[in-house]
Amino acid sequence: MPLPASPIRLYRYALSGHAHRVELFLSLLRLPFEKVDVDLKGGAHKSPEFLSKNAFGQVPVIEDGDVTLADSNAILVYLATRYDPSGRWLPRDPVAAAHVQRWLSVAAGQLVAGPAAARAASVFGRKLDVEQAKGIAAQLFAVIDQHLASQRFLAGDEPTLADIALYTYTAHAPEGGVSLDPYGNLRAWLARVEALPGFVPMKKALS
């Protein structure tokens, strides 16, 4: 597996699920990286210096040599394409790649609108319709639970970027008041992700 010329720099916030999915993938790939904590409470993500890295003022951002990238899913695709020549995490086969992309879209859609939003209201005090977010989460998790009844991972029987993109906000959904108890297949999938060599958890939000 190719390695970067110098450690990849990851700008992150410890309680950001988007940042964690990048940290998790870097660890699974065993790539050298250094974490740079961004003080979101202090507004560091809106500073001119940070906005020059990501005009949307959001974490995560990575710097890999002369490459600067924002958006967690885009970063996952970049890392898989550049540092996983085997194509394990982002298959080269058109149909298999499309199955992964489908779940990346879910990660940017229902996952954000559902469990991530409910958690944001609870952990960060975001003003939003919590019951609507919980309803979206329940619908999403029911679909995932049924989907996982016939396969070990989201896009097949081997882990891919699909699992990395959906893991964190699913695992931490209880922090937003969304129970995982009804979803046995989903909980078994979380355990399989957590058993991957190189897995690192995200810090739990303080209650």
PDB file of C-alpha atoms in Angstrom, residues 11-192:
ATOM      1  CA  TYR A  11      -8.447  19.111  11.028  1.00  0.00           C
ATOM      2  CA  ARG A  12     -11.202  17.811  13.253  1.00  0.00           C
ATOM      3  CA  TYR A  13     -13.479  18.313  16.240  1.00  0.00           C
ATOM      4  CA  ALA A  14     -13.482  15.425  18.707  1.00  0.00           C
ATOM      5  CA  LEU A  15     -17.296  15.117  18.827  1.00  0.00           C
ATOM      6  CA  SER A  16     -17.852  15.467  15.070  1.00  0.00           C
ATOM      7  CA  GLY A  17     -19.071  12.266  13.469  1.00  0.00           C
ATOM      8  CA  HIS A  18     -18.056  13.572  10.058  1.00  0.00           C
ATOM      9  CA  ALA A  19     -14.505  14.079  11.300  1.00  0.00           C
ATOM     10  CA  HIS A  20     -14.482  10.714  13.035  1.00  0.00           C
ATOM     11  CA  ARG A  21     -15.323   8.791   9.887  1.00  0.00           C
ATOM     12  CA  VAL A  22     -12.170  10.232   8.286  1.00  0.00           C
ATOM     13  CA  GLU A  23     -10.069   9.480  11.361  1.00  0.00           C
ATOM     14  CA  LEU A  24     -11.450   5.943  11.403  1.00  0.00           C
ATOM     15  CA  PHE A  25     -10.595   5.352   7.754  1.00  0.00           C
ATOM     16  CA  LEU A  26      -7.096   6.772   8.122  1.00  0.00           C
ATOM     17  CA  SER A  27      -6.558   4.345  11.001  1.00  0.00           C
ATOM     18  CA  LEU A  28      -7.995   1.373   9.107  1.00  0.00           C
ATOM     19  CA  LEU A  29      -5.662   2.157   6.206  1.00  0.00           C
ATOM     20  CA  ARG A  30      -2.783   2.482   8.699  1.00  0.00           C
ATOM     21  CA  LEU A  31      -1.788   5.794   7.156  1.00  0.00           C
ATOM     22  CA  PRO A  32       0.380   8.181   9.189  1.00  0.00           C
ATOM     23  CA  PHE A  33      -1.620  11.234  10.234  1.00  0.00           C
ATOM     24  CA  GLU A  34      -1.724  13.966  12.817  1.00  0.00           C
ATOM     25  CA  LYS A  35      -4.864  15.419  14.363  1.00  0.00           C
ATOM     26  CA  VAL A  36      -5.374  19.168  14.552  1.00  0.00           C
ATOM     27  CA  ASP A  37      -8.254  20.039  16.878  1.00  0.00           C
ATOM     28  CA  VAL A  38     -10.333  22.986  15.671  1.00  0.00           C
ATOM     29  CA  ASP A  39     -11.962  25.067  18.401  1.00  0.00           C
ATOM     30  CA  LEU A  40     -15.509  25.212  17.067  1.00  0.00           C
ATOM     31  CA  LYS A  41     -16.856  26.755  20.263  1.00  0.00           C
ATOM     32  CA  GLY A  42     -14.321  29.562  19.912  1.00  0.00           C
ATOM     33  CA  GLY A  43     -15.205  30.089  16.250  1.00  0.00           C
ATOM     34  CA  ALA A  44     -11.872  28.909  14.839  1.00  0.00           C
ATOM     35  CA  HIS A  45     -13.696  27.267  11.927  1.00  0.00           C
ATOM     36  CA  LYS A  46     -14.868  30.727  10.798  1.00  0.00           C
ATOM     37  CA  SER A  47     -11.407  32.298  10.888  1.00  0.00           C
ATOM     38  CA  PRO A  48      -9.868  33.488   7.601  1.00  0.00           C
ATOM     39  CA  GLU A  49      -7.126  30.881   7.954  1.00  0.00           C
ATOM     40  CA  PHE A  50      -9.573  27.995   8.239  1.00  0.00           C
ATOM     41  CA  LEU A  51     -11.947  29.376   5.605  1.00  0.00           C
ATOM     42  CA  SER A  52      -9.035  29.335   3.176  1.00  0.00           C
ATOM     43  CA  LYS A  53      -9.026  25.550   3.643  1.00  0.00           C
ATOM     44  CA  ASN A  54     -12.818  25.121   3.530  1.00  0.00           C
ATOM     45  CA  ALA A  55     -14.990  28.056   2.505  1.00  0.00           C
ATOM     46  CA  PHE A  56     -17.986  26.398   4.210  1.00  0.00           C
ATOM     47  CA  GLY A  57     -16.229  26.603   7.579  1.00  0.00           C
ATOM     48  CA  GLN A  58     -16.736  22.963   8.499  1.00  0.00           C
ATOM     49  CA  VAL A  59     -14.614  20.067   9.706  1.00  0.00           C
ATOM     50  CA  PRO A  60     -13.137  17.764   8.608  1.00  0.00           C
ATOM     51  CA  VAL A  61     -10.405  19.012   6.321  1.00  0.00           C
ATOM     52  CA  ILE A  62      -7.277  17.104   5.372  1.00  0.00           C
ATOM     53  CA  GLU A  63      -3.954  18.277   4.027  1.00  0.00           C
ATOM     54  CA  ASP A  64      -1.986  15.632   2.174  1.00  0.00           C
ATOM     55  CA  GLY A  65       1.114  17.260   0.747  1.00  0.00           C
ATOM     56  CA  ASP A  66      -0.131  19.904  -1.665  1.00  0.00           C
ATOM     57  CA  VAL A  67      -3.686  18.513  -1.611  1.00  0.00           C
ATOM     58  CA  THR A  68      -6.275  20.173   0.651  1.00  0.00           C
ATOM     59  CA  LEU A  69      -9.704  18.571   0.784  1.00  0.00           C
ATOM     60  CA  ALA A  70     -12.918  19.173   2.705  1.00  0.00           C
ATOM     61  CA  ASP A  71     -16.143  17.136   3.027  1.00  0.00           C
ATOM     62  CA  SER A  72     -15.918  13.794   4.780  1.00  0.00           C
ATOM     63  CA  ASN A  73     -17.310  11.656   1.968  1.00  0.00           C
ATOM     64  CA  ALA A  74     -15.082  13.335  -0.606  1.00  0.00           C
ATOM     65  CA  ILE A  75     -12.094  12.704   1.656  1.00  0.00           C
ATOM     66  CA  LEU A  76     -13.030   9.037   2.019  1.00  0.00           C
ATOM     67  CA  VAL A  77     -13.187   8.649  -1.762  1.00  0.00           C
ATOM     68  CA  TYR A  78      -9.847  10.400  -2.164  1.00  0.00           C
ATOM     69  CA  LEU A  79      -8.112   8.250   0.440  1.00  0.00           C
ATOM     70  CA  ALA A  80      -9.514   5.023  -0.984  1.00  0.00           C
ATOM     71  CA  THR A  81      -8.612   5.946  -4.542  1.00  0.00           C
ATOM     72  CA  ARG A  82      -5.109   7.114  -3.682  1.00  0.00           C
ATOM     73  CA  TYR A  83      -4.051   4.713  -0.941  1.00  0.00           C
ATOM     74  CA  ASP A  84      -6.012   1.485  -1.489  1.00  0.00           C
ATOM     75  CA  PRO A  85      -4.878   0.053  -4.834  1.00  0.00           C
ATOM     76  CA  SER A  86      -6.670  -3.206  -4.024  1.00  0.00           C
ATOM     77  CA  GLY A  87     -10.034  -1.497  -4.445  1.00  0.00           C
ATOM     78  CA  ARG A  88     -11.331  -3.154  -1.303  1.00  0.00           C
ATOM     79  CA  TRP A  89     -12.881  -0.018   0.161  1.00  0.00           C
ATOM     80  CA  LEU A  90     -14.116   1.518  -3.103  1.00  0.00           C
ATOM     81  CA  PRO A  91     -14.604  -1.259  -5.659  1.00  0.00           C
ATOM     82  CA  ARG A  92     -13.602  -0.705  -9.264  1.00  0.00           C
ATOM     83  CA  ASP A  93     -16.501  -2.772 -10.574  1.00  0.00           C
ATOM     84  CA  PRO A  94     -19.223  -0.346 -11.768  1.00  0.00           C
ATOM     85  CA  VAL A  95     -22.117  -2.083 -10.004  1.00  0.00           C
ATOM     86  CA  ALA A  96     -20.213  -2.573  -6.744  1.00  0.00           C
ATOM     87  CA  ALA A  97     -19.029   1.043  -6.840  1.00  0.00           C
ATOM     88  CA  ALA A  98     -22.608   2.194  -7.381  1.00  0.00           C
ATOM     89  CA  HIS A  99     -23.759   0.226  -4.332  1.00  0.00           C
ATOM     90  CA  VAL A 100     -21.149   2.061  -2.245  1.00  0.00           C
ATOM     91  CA  GLN A 101     -22.181   5.429  -3.698  1.00  0.00           C
ATOM     92  CA  ARG A 102     -25.786   4.719  -2.814  1.00  0.00           C
ATOM     93  CA  TRP A 103     -24.840   4.485   0.860  1.00  0.00           C
ATOM     94  CA  LEU A 104     -22.604   7.552   0.674  1.00  0.00           C
ATOM     95  CA  SER A 105     -25.715   9.413  -0.507  1.00  0.00           C
ATOM     96  CA  VAL A 106     -27.658   8.026   2.463  1.00  0.00           C
ATOM     97  CA  ALA A 107     -24.853   9.207   4.755  1.00  0.00           C
ATOM     98  CA  ALA A 108     -25.230  12.731   3.364  1.00  0.00           C
ATOM     99  CA  GLY A 109     -29.036  12.531   3.404  1.00  0.00           C
ATOM    100  CA  GLN A 110     -31.145  10.489   5.808  1.00  0.00           C
ATOM    101  CA  LEU A 111     -28.290   9.897   8.248  1.00  0.00           C
ATOM    102  CA  VAL A 112     -27.678  13.636   8.641  1.00  0.00           C
ATOM    103  CA  ALA A 113     -31.374  14.520   8.764  1.00  0.00           C
ATOM    104  CA  GLY A 114     -32.163  11.732  11.215  1.00  0.00           C
ATOM    105  CA  PRO A 115     -29.779  10.398  13.877  1.00  0.00           C
ATOM    106  CA  ALA A 116     -27.109  13.057  13.357  1.00  0.00           C
ATOM    107  CA  ALA A 117     -29.666  15.861  13.682  1.00  0.00           C
ATOM    108  CA  ALA A 118     -31.237  14.363  16.808  1.00  0.00           C
ATOM    109  CA  ARG A 119     -27.765  14.057  18.335  1.00  0.00           C
ATOM    110  CA  ALA A 120     -26.902  17.642  17.351  1.00  0.00           C
ATOM    111  CA  ALA A 121     -29.981  18.873  19.219  1.00  0.00           C
ATOM    112  CA  SER A 122     -29.067  16.909  22.331  1.00  0.00           C
ATOM    113  CA  VAL A 123     -25.290  17.354  22.372  1.00  0.00           C
ATOM    114  CA  PHE A 124     -24.887  20.800  20.818  1.00  0.00           C
ATOM    115  CA  GLY A 125     -28.270  22.390  21.541  1.00  0.00           C
ATOM    116  CA  ARG A 126     -29.178  22.845  17.887  1.00  0.00           C
ATOM    117  CA  LYS A 127     -32.675  24.220  17.363  1.00  0.00           C
ATOM    118  CA  LEU A 128     -34.540  21.781  15.134  1.00  0.00           C
ATOM    119  CA  ASP A 129     -37.540  19.467  15.010  1.00  0.00           C
ATOM    120  CA  VAL A 130     -36.241  16.664  17.199  1.00  0.00           C
ATOM    121  CA  GLU A 131     -39.267  14.405  16.789  1.00  0.00           C
ATOM    122  CA  GLN A 132     -39.004  14.651  13.026  1.00  0.00           C
ATOM    123  CA  ALA A 133     -35.312  13.771  13.222  1.00  0.00           C
ATOM    124  CA  LYS A 134     -36.065  10.774  15.439  1.00  0.00           C
ATOM    125  CA  GLY A 135     -38.735   9.635  12.983  1.00  0.00           C
ATOM    126  CA  ILE A 136     -36.295   9.795  10.091  1.00  0.00           C
ATOM    127  CA  ALA A 137     -33.756   7.865  12.175  1.00  0.00           C
ATOM    128  CA  ALA A 138     -36.256   5.128  13.015  1.00  0.00           C
ATOM    129  CA  GLN A 139     -37.238   4.740   9.375  1.00  0.00           C
ATOM    130  CA  LEU A 140     -33.603   4.652   8.267  1.00  0.00           C
ATOM    131  CA  PHE A 141     -32.540   2.129  10.893  1.00  0.00           C
ATOM    132  CA  ALA A 142     -35.483  -0.150  10.051  1.00  0.00           C
ATOM    133  CA  VAL A 143     -34.382  -0.181   6.407  1.00  0.00           C
ATOM    134  CA  ILE A 144     -30.741  -0.832   7.330  1.00  0.00           C
ATOM    135  CA  ASP A 145     -31.706  -3.568   9.791  1.00  0.00           C
ATOM    136  CA  GLN A 146     -33.733  -5.388   7.140  1.00  0.00           C
ATOM    137  CA  HIS A 147     -30.967  -4.874   4.558  1.00  0.00           C
ATOM    138  CA  LEU A 148     -28.382  -6.419   6.896  1.00  0.00           C
ATOM    139  CA  ALA A 149     -30.476  -9.534   7.426  1.00  0.00           C
ATOM    140  CA  SER A 150     -28.926 -11.028   4.283  1.00  0.00           C
ATOM    141  CA  GLN A 151     -25.377  -9.647   4.269  1.00  0.00           C
ATOM    142  CA  ARG A 152     -22.603  -8.750   6.693  1.00  0.00           C
ATOM    143  CA  PHE A 153     -21.877  -5.199   5.541  1.00  0.00           C
ATOM    144  CA  LEU A 154     -23.847  -2.472   3.817  1.00  0.00           C
ATOM    145  CA  ALA A 155     -22.546  -2.965   0.277  1.00  0.00           C
ATOM    146  CA  GLY A 156     -21.881  -6.701   0.479  1.00  0.00           C
ATOM    147  CA  ASP A 157     -20.081  -9.241   2.599  1.00  0.00           C
ATOM    148  CA  GLU A 158     -16.878  -7.209   2.938  1.00  0.00           C
ATOM    149  CA  PRO A 159     -16.465  -3.740   4.507  1.00  0.00           C
ATOM    150  CA  THR A 160     -16.363  -0.710   2.204  1.00  0.00           C
ATOM    151  CA  LEU A 161     -16.580   3.076   2.449  1.00  0.00           C
ATOM    152  CA  ALA A 162     -20.332   2.598   2.894  1.00  0.00           C
ATOM    153  CA  ASP A 163     -19.765   1.180   6.363  1.00  0.00           C
ATOM    154  CA  ILE A 164     -17.244   3.858   7.313  1.00  0.00           C
ATOM    155  CA  ALA A 165     -19.608   6.644   6.242  1.00  0.00           C
ATOM    156  CA  LEU A 166     -22.592   5.337   8.216  1.00  0.00           C
ATOM    157  CA  TYR A 167     -20.934   3.877  11.286  1.00  0.00           C
ATOM    158  CA  THR A 168     -20.334   6.837  13.596  1.00  0.00           C
ATOM    159  CA  TYR A 169     -23.682   8.616  13.625  1.00  0.00           C
ATOM    160  CA  THR A 170     -25.434   5.244  13.823  1.00  0.00           C
ATOM    161  CA  ALA A 171     -23.331   4.061  16.761  1.00  0.00           C
ATOM    162  CA  HIS A 172     -23.830   7.365  18.572  1.00  0.00           C
ATOM    163  CA  ALA A 173     -27.545   7.687  17.818  1.00  0.00           C
ATOM    164  CA  PRO A 174     -28.458   6.964  21.470  1.00  0.00           C
ATOM    165  CA  GLU A 175     -26.810  10.296  22.374  1.00  0.00           C
ATOM    166  CA  GLY A 176     -29.689  11.879  20.476  1.00  0.00           C
ATOM    167  CA  GLY A 177     -32.342   9.789  22.179  1.00  0.00           C
ATOM    168  CA  VAL A 178     -32.603   7.223  19.372  1.00  0.00           C
ATOM    169  CA  SER A 179     -32.529   3.675  20.732  1.00  0.00           C
ATOM    170  CA  LEU A 180     -30.758   0.923  18.799  1.00  0.00           C
ATOM    171  CA  ASP A 181     -32.416  -1.850  20.819  1.00  0.00           C
ATOM    172  CA  PRO A 182     -35.006  -2.764  18.138  1.00  0.00           C
ATOM    173  CA  TYR A 183     -32.378  -3.344  15.455  1.00  0.00           C
ATOM    174  CA  GLY A 184     -30.493  -6.567  16.095  1.00  0.00           C
ATOM    175  CA  ASN A 185     -28.944  -6.880  12.647  1.00  0.00           C
ATOM    176  CA  LEU A 186     -27.789  -3.276  12.782  1.00  0.00           C
ATOM    177  CA  ARG A 187     -26.185  -3.758  16.194  1.00  0.00           C
ATOM    178  CA  ALA A 188     -24.399  -6.875  14.957  1.00  0.00           C
ATOM    179  CA  TRP A 189     -23.079  -4.839  12.007  1.00  0.00           C
ATOM    180  CA  LEU A 190     -21.766  -2.154  14.363  1.00  0.00           C
ATOM    181  CA  ALA A 191     -19.901  -4.875  16.264  1.00  0.00           C
ATOM    182  CA  ARG A 192     -18.374  -6.164  13.020  1.00  0.00           C
TER     183      ARG A 192
END
